[in-house]
PDB file of C-alpha atoms in Angstrom:
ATOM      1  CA  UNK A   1       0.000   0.000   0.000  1.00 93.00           C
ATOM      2  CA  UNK A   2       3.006   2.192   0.561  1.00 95.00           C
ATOM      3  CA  UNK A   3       6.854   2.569   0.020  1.00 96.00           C
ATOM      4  CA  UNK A   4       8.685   3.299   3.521  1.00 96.00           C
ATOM      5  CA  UNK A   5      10.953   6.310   2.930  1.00 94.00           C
ATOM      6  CA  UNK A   6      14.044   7.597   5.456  1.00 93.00           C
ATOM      7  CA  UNK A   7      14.804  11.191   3.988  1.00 92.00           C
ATOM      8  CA  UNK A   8      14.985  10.524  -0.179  1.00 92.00           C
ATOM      9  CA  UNK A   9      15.574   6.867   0.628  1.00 94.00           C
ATOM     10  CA  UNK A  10      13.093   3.917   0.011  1.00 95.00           C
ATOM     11  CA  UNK A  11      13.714   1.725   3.116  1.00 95.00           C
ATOM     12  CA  UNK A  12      10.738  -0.903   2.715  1.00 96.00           C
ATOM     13  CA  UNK A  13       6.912  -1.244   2.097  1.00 96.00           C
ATOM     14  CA  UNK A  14       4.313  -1.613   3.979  1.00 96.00           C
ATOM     15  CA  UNK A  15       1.470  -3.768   3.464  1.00 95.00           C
ATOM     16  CA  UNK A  16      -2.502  -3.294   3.421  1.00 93.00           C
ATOM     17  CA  UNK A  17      -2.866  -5.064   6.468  1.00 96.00           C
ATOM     18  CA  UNK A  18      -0.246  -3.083   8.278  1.00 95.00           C
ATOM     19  CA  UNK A  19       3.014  -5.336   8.271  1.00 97.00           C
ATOM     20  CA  UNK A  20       6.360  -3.389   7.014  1.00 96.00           C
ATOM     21  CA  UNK A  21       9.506  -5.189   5.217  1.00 96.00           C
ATOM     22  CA  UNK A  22      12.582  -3.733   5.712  1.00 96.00           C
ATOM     23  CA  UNK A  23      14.722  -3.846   2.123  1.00 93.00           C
ATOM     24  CA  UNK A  24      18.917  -3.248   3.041  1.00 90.00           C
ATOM     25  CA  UNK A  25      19.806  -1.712  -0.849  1.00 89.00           C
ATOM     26  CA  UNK A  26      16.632  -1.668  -3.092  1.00 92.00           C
ATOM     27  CA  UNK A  27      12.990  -2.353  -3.755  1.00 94.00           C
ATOM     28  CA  UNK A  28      11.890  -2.992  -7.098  1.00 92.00           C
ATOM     29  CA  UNK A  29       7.964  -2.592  -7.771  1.00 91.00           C
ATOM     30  CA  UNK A  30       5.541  -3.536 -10.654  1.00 88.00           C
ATOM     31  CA  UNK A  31       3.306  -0.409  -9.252  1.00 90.00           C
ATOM     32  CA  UNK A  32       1.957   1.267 -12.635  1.00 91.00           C
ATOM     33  CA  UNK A  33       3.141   4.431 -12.729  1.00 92.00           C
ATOM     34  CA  UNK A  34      -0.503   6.286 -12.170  1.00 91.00           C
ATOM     35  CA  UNK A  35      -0.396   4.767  -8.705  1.00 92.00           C
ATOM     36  CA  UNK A  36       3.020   6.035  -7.910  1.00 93.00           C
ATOM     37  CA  UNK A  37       1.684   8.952  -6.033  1.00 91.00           C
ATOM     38  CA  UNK A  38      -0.571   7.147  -3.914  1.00 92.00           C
ATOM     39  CA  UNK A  39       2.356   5.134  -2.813  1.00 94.00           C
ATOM     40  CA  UNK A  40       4.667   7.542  -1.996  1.00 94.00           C
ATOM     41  CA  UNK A  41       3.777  10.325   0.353  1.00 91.00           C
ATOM     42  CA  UNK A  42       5.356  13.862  -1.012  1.00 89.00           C
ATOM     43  CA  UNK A  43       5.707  12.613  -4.369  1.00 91.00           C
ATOM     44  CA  UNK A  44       5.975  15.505  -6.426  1.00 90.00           C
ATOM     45  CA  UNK A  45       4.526  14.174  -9.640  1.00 90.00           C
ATOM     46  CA  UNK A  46       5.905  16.684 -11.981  1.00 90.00           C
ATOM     47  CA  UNK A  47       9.110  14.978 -11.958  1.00 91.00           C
ATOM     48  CA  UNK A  48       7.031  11.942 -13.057  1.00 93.00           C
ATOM     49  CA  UNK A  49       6.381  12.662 -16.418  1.00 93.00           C
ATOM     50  CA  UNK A  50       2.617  13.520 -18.152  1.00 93.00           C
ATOM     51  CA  UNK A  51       1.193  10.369 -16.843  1.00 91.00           C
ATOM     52  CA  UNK A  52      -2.097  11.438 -16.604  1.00 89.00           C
ATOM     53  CA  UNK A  53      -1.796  11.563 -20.310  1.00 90.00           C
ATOM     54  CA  UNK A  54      -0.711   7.390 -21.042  1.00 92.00           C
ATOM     55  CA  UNK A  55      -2.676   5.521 -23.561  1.00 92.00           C
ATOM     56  CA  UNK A  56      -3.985   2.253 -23.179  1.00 90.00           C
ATOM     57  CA  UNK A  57      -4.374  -0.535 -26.012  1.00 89.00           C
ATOM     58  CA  UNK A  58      -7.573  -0.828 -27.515  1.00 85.00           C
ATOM     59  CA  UNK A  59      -7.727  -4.571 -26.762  1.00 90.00           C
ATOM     60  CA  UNK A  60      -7.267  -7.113 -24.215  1.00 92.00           C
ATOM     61  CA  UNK A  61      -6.165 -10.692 -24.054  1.00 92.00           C
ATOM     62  CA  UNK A  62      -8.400 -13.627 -23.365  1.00 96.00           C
ATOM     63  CA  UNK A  63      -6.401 -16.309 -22.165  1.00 95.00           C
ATOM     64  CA  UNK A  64      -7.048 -19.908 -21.769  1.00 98.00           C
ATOM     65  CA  UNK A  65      -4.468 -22.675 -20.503  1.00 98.00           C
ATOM     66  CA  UNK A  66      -4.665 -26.569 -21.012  1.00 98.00           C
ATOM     67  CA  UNK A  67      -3.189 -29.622 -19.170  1.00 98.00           C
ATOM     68  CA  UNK A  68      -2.712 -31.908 -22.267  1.00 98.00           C
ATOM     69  CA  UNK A  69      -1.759 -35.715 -22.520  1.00 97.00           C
ATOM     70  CA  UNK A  70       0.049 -34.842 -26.057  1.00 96.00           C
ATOM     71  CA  UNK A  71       0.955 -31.773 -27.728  1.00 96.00           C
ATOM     72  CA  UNK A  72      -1.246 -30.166 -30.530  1.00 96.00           C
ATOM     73  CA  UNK A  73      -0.384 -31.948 -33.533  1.00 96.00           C
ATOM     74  CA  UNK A  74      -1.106 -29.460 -36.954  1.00 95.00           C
ATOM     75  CA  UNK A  75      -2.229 -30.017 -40.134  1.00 93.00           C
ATOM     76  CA  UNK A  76       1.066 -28.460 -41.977  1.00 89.00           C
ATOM     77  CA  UNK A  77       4.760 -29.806 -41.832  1.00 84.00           C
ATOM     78  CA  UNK A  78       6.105 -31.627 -38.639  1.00 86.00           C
ATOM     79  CA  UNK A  79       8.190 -29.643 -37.630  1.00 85.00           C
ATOM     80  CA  UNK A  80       5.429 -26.931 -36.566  1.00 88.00           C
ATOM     81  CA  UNK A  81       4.674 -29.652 -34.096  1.00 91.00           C
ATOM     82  CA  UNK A  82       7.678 -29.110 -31.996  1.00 88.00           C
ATOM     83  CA  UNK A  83       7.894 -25.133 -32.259  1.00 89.00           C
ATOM     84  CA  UNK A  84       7.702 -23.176 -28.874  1.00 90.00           C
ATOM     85  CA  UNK A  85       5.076 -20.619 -30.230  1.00 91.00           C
ATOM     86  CA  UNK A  86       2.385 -21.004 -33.244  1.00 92.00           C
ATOM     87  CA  UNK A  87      -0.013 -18.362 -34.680  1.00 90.00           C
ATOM     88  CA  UNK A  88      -2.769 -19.388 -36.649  1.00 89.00           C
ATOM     89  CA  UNK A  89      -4.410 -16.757 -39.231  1.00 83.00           C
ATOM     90  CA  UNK A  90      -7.056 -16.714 -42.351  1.00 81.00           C
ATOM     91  CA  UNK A  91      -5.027 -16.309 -45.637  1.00 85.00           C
ATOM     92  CA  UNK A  92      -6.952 -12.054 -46.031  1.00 87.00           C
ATOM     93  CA  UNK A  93      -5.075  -9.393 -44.941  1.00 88.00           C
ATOM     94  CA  UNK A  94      -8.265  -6.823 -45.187  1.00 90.00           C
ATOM     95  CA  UNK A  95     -10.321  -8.945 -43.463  1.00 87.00           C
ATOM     96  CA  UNK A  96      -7.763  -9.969 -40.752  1.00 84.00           C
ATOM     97  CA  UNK A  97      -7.349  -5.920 -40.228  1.00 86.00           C
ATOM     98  CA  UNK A  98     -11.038  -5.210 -40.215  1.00 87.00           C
ATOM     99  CA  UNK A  99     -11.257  -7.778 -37.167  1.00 85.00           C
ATOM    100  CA  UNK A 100      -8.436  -5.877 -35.632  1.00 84.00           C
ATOM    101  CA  UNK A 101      -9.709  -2.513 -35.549  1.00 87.00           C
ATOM    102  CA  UNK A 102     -13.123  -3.014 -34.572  1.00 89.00           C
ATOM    103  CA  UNK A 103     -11.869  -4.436 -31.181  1.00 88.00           C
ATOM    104  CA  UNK A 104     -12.002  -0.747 -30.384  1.00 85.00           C
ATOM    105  CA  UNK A 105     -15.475  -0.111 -30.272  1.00 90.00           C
ATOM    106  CA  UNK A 106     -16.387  -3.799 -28.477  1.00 91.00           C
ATOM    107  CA  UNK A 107     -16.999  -5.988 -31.367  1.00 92.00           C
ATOM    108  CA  UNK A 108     -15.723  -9.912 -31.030  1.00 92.00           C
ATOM    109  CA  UNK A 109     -13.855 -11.654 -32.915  1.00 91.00           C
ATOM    110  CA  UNK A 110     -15.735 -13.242 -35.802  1.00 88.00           C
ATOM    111  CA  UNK A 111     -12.472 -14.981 -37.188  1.00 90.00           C
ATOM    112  CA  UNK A 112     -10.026 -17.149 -35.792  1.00 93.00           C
ATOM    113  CA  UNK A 113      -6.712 -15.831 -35.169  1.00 91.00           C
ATOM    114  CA  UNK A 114      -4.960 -17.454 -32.233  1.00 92.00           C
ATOM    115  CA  UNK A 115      -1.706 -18.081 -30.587  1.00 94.00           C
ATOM    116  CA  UNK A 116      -0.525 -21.295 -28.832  1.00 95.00           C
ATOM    117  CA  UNK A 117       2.721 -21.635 -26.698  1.00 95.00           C
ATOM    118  CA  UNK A 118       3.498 -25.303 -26.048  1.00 96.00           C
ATOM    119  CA  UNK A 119       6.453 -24.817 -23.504  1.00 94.00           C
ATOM    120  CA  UNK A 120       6.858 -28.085 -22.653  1.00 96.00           C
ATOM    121  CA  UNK A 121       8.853 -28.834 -25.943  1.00 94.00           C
ATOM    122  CA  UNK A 122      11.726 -27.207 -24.474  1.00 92.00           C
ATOM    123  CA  UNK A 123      10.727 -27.372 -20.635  1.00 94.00           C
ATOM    124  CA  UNK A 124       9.806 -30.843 -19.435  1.00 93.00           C
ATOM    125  CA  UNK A 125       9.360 -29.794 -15.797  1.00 95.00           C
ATOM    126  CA  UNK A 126       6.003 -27.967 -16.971  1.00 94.00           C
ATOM    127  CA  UNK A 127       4.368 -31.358 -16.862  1.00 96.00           C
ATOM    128  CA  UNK A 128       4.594 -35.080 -15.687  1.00 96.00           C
ATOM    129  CA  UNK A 129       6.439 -36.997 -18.174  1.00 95.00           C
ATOM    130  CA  UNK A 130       5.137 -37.569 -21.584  1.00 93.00           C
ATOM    131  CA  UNK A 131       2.446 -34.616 -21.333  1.00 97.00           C
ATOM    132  CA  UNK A 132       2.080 -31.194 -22.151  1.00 97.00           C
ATOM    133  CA  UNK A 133       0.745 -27.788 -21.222  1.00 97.00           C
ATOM    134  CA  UNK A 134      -0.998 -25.502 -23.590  1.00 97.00           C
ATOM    135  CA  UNK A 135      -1.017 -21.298 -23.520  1.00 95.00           C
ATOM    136  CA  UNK A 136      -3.560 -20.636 -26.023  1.00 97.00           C
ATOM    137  CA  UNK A 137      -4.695 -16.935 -26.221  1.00 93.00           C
ATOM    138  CA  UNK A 138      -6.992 -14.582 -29.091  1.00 94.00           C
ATOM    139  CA  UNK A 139      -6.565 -10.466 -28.649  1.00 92.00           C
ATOM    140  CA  UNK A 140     -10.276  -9.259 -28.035  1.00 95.00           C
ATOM    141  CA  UNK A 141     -11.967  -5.870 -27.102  1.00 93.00           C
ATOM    142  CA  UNK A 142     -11.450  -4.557 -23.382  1.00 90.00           C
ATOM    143  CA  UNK A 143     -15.220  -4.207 -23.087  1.00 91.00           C
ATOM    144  CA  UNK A 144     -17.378  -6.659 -25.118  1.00 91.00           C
ATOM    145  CA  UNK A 145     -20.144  -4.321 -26.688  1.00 90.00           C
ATOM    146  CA  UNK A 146     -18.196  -1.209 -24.964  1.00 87.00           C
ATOM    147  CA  UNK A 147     -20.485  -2.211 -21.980  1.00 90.00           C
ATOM    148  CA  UNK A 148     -18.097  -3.172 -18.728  1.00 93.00           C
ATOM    149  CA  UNK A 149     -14.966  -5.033 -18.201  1.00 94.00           C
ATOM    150  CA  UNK A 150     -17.618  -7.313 -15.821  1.00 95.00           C
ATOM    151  CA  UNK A 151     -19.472  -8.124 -18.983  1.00 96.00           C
ATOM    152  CA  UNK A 152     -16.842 -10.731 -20.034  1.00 96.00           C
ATOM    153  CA  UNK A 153     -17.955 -13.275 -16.542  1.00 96.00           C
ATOM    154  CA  UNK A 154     -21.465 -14.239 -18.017  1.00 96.00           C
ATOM    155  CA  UNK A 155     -19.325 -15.510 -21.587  1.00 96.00           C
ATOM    156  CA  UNK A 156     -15.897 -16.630 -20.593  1.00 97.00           C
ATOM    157  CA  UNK A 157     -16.406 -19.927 -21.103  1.00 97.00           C
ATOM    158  CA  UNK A 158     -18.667 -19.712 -24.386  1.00 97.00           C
ATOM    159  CA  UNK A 159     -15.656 -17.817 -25.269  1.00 97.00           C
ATOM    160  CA  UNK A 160     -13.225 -20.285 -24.565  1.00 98.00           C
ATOM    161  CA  UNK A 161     -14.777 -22.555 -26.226  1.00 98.00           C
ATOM    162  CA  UNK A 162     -14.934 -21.150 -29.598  1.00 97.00           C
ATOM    163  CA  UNK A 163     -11.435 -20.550 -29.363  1.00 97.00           C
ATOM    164  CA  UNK A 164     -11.027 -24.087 -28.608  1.00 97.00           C
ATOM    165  CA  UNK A 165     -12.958 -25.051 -31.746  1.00 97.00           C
ATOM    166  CA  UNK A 166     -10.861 -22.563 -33.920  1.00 96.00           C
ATOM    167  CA  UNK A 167      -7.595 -24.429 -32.535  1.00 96.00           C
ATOM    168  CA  UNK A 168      -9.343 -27.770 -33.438  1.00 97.00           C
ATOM    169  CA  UNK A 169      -9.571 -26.819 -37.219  1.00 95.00           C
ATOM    170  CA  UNK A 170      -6.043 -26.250 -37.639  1.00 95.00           C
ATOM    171  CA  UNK A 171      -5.237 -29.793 -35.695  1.00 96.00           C
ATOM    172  CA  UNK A 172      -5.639 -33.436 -35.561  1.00 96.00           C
ATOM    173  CA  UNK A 173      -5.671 -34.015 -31.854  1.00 96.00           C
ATOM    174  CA  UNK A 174      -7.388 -31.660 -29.674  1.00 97.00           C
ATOM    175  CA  UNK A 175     -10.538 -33.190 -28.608  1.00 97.00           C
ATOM    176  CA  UNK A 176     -11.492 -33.984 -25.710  1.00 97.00           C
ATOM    177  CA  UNK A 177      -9.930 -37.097 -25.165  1.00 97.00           C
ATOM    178  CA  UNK A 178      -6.760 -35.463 -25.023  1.00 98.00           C
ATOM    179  CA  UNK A 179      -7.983 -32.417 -22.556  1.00 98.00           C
ATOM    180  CA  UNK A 180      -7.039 -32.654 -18.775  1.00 98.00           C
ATOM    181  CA  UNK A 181      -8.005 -29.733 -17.643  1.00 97.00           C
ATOM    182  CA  UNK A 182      -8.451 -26.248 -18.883  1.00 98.00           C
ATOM    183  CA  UNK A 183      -8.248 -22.797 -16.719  1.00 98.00           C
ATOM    184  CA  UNK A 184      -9.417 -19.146 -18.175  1.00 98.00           C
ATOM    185  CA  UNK A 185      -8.323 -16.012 -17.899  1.00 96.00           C
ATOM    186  CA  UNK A 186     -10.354 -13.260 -19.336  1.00 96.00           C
ATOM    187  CA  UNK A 187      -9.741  -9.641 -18.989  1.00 95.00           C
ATOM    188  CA  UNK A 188     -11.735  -8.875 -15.925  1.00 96.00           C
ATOM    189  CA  UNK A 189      -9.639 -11.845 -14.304  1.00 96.00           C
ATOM    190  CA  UNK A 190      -6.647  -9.879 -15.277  1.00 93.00           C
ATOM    191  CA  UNK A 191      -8.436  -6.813 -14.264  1.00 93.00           C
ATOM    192  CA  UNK A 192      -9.076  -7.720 -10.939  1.00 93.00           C
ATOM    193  CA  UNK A 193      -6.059 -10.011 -10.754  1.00 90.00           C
ATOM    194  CA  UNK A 194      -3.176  -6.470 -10.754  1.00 87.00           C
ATOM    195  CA  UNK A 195      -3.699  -3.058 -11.065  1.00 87.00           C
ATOM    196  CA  UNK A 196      -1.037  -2.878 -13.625  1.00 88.00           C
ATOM    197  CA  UNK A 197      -3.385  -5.054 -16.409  1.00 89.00           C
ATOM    198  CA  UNK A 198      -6.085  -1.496 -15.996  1.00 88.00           C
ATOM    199  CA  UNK A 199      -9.077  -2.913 -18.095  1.00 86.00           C
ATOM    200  CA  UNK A 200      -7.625  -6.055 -19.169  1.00 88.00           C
ATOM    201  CA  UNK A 201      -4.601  -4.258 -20.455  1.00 90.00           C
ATOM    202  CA  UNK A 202      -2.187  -7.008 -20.448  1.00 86.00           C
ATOM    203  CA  UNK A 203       0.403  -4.971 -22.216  1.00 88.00           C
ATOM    204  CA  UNK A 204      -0.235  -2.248 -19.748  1.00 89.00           C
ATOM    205  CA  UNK A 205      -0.101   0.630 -21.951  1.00 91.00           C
ATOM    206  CA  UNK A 206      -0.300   0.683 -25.554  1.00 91.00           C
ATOM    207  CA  UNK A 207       2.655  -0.435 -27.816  1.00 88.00           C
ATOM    208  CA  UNK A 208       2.795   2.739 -29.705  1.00 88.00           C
ATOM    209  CA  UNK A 209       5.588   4.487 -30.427  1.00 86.00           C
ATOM    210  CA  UNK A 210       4.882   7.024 -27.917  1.00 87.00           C
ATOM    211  CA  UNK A 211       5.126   4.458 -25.119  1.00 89.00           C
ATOM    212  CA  UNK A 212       7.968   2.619 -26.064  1.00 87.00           C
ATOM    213  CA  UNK A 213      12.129   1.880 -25.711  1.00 88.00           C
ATOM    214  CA  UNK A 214      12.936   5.503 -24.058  1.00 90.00           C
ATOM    215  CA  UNK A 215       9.281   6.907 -24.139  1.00 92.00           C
ATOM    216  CA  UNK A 216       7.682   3.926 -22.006  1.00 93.00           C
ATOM    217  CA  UNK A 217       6.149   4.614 -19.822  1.00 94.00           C
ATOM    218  CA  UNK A 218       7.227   8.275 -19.660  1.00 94.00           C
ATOM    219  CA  UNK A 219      10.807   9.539 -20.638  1.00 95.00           C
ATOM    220  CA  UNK A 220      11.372  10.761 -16.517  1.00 95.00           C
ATOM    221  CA  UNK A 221      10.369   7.014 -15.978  1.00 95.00           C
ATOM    222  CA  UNK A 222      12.638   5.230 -18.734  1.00 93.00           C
ATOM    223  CA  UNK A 223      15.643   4.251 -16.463  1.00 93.00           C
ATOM    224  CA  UNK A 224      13.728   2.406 -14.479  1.00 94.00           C
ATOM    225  CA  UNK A 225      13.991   4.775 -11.283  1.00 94.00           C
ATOM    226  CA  UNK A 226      11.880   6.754  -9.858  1.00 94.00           C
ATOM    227  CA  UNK A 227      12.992  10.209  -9.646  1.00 93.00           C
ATOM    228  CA  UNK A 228      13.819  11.953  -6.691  1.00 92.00           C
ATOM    229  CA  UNK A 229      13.479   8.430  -4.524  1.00 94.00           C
ATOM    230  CA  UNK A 230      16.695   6.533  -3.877  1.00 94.00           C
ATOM    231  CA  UNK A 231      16.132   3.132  -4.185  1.00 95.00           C
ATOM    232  CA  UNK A 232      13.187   2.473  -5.698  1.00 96.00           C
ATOM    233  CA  UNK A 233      13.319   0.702  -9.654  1.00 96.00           C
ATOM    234  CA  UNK A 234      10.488   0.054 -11.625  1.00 94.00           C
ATOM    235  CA  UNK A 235       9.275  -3.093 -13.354  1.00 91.00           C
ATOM    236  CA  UNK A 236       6.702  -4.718 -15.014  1.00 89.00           C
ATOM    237  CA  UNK A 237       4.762  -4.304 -18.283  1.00 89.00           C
ATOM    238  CA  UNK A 238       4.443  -0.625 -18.274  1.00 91.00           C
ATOM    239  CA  UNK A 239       8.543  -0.528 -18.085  1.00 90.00           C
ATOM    240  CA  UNK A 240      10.245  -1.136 -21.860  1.00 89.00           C
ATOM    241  CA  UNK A 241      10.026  -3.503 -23.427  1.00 86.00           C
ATOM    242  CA  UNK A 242       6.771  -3.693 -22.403  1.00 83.00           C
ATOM    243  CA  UNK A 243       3.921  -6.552 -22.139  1.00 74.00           C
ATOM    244  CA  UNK A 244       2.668  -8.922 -19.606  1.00 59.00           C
ATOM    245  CA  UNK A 245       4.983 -12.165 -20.208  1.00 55.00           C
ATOM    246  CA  UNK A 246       8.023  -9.916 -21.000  1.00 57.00           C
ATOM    247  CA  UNK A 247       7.809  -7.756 -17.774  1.00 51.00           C
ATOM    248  CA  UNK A 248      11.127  -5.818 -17.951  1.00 64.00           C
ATOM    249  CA  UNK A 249      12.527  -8.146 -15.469  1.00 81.00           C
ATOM    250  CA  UNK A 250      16.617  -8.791 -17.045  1.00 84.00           C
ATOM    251  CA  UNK A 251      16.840  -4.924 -17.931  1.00 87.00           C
ATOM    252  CA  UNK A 252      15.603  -3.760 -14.647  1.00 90.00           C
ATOM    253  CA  UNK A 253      18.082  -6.054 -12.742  1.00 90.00           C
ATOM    254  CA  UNK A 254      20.458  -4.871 -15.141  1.00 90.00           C
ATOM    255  CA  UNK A 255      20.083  -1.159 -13.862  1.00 93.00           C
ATOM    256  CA  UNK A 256      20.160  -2.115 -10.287  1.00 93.00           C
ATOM    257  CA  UNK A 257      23.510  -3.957 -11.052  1.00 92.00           C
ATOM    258  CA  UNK A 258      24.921  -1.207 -12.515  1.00 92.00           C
ATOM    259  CA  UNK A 259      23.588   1.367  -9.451  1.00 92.00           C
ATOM    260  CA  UNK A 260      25.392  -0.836  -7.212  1.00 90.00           C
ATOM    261  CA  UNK A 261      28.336  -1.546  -9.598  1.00 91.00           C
ATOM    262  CA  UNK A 262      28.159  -4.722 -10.146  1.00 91.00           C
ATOM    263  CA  UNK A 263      30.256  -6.514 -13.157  1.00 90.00           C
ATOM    264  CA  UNK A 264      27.195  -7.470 -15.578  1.00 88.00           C
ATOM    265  CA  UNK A 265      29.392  -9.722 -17.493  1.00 86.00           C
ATOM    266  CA  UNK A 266      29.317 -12.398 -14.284  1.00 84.00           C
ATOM    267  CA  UNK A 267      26.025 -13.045 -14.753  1.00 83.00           C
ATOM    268  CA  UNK A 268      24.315 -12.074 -18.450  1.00 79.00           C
ATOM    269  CA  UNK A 269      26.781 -14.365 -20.614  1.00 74.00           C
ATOM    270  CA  UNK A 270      25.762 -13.015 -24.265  1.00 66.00           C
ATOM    271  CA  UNK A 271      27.195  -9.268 -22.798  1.00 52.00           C
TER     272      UNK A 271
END
């Protein structure tokens, strides 16, 4: 609920029930940067950037994750079957754009365009031996029918299962036979789940130009620190580069190492 400060100096946080952690060097936050003054008592938020001006994207991801006994197995070449990622799209640009943009004013998908992450091709620990995990996710508007971010309880799982049925087209094997178990995330879980993912924003701002490399979220807010608070290093999906699996976790410990001068080469080999 709050960053502890001694003078200019973050020296901890303190919790919503009342309990405070000490930190000896640095805390390092995924607080969005619009609840940085809430946070921090005396924050003068002109050193903060125009935050009050940040973008969001005009979609959200749905999210849906399977416990498989085999991996999706495609209708193309084998050796789709043991990529880490797969995107599957209709062969029409226009229409494929058309879809796109009318996420903005709350209109669903009415073609198939989704992304599947089998990790355990490269990471067996994901699973018990000899199955698999699925990440299988479509972009969608915020607010279905620009009504609320609530709207999206009632039809999660009608949802989820078109997407499911989309998947199945482009494969030989997922039916339900080969289905353990299946969890959903829709933007009002992500919603409610961090204050960073604002509306289902899972990219927490929007991957414009404008927010991104030395312009995310702000330019005063690019380094990672906070301004005028010793200490304290942002992180997360609103930090470059941005998005809600990336999270700007090696280039914010990167900063910190370099604060505290560290020798980077010890532990990032490809420096």
């Amino acid at each position: 609920s709050k960053f502890v400060l001694r003078g200019d100096r973050v020296t901890g946080v303190t919790l919503t029930n009342g309990e405070t952690y000490v930190s000896r060097k640095t805390v390092i936050a995924a607080t969005p940067p619009w609840d940085l003054h809430k946070m921090i008592d005396g924050l003068d938020e002109s050193r903060l950037g125009d935050i009050k001006s940040l973008k969001h994207s005009d979609f959200a991801v749905f999210l849906t994750h399977y416990a498989l006994k085999e991996a999706p197995r495609f209708q193309v070449h084998d050796y789709v079957n043991q990529s880490f990622a797969t995107e599957c799209m209709i062969n029409d640009l226009t229409a494929f754009r058309r879809c796109y943009n009318e996420y903005k004013y709350g209109t669903m998908p009415k073609l198939f365009s989704g992304h599947s992450f089998c990790a355990t091709h490269y990471d067996k620990s994901r699973a018990p031996e000899g199955m698999h995990t699925l990440y299988l996710y479509h972009l969608v508007p915020k607010l279905p029918g620009n009504g609320r971010i609530e709207d999206w309880e009632p039809i999660q799982e009608q949802f989820a299962d078109w997407l499911l049925e989309g998947l199945r087209r482009y494969t030989t094997n997922m039916d339900d036979a080969n289905i353990l178990g299946r969890f959903i995330e829709s933007p009002f879980d992500q919603h409610r789940h961090s204050p960073t993912f604002q509306n289902g924003d899972a990219f927490g701002l929007a991957m414009t130009s404008r927010h991104f490399m030395g312009e995310r979220p702000t330019p005063e807010l690019a380094q990672y620190r906070v301004p005028g608070v010793n200490g304290l290093y942002l992180c997360g999906p609103c930090q470059h580069p941005g998005g809600g699996a990336i999270g700007g976790g090696r280039p914010v410990a990167m900063r910190v190492m370099m604060d505290q001068d560290m020798d980077l080469k010890s532990v990032f080999k490809a420096l």
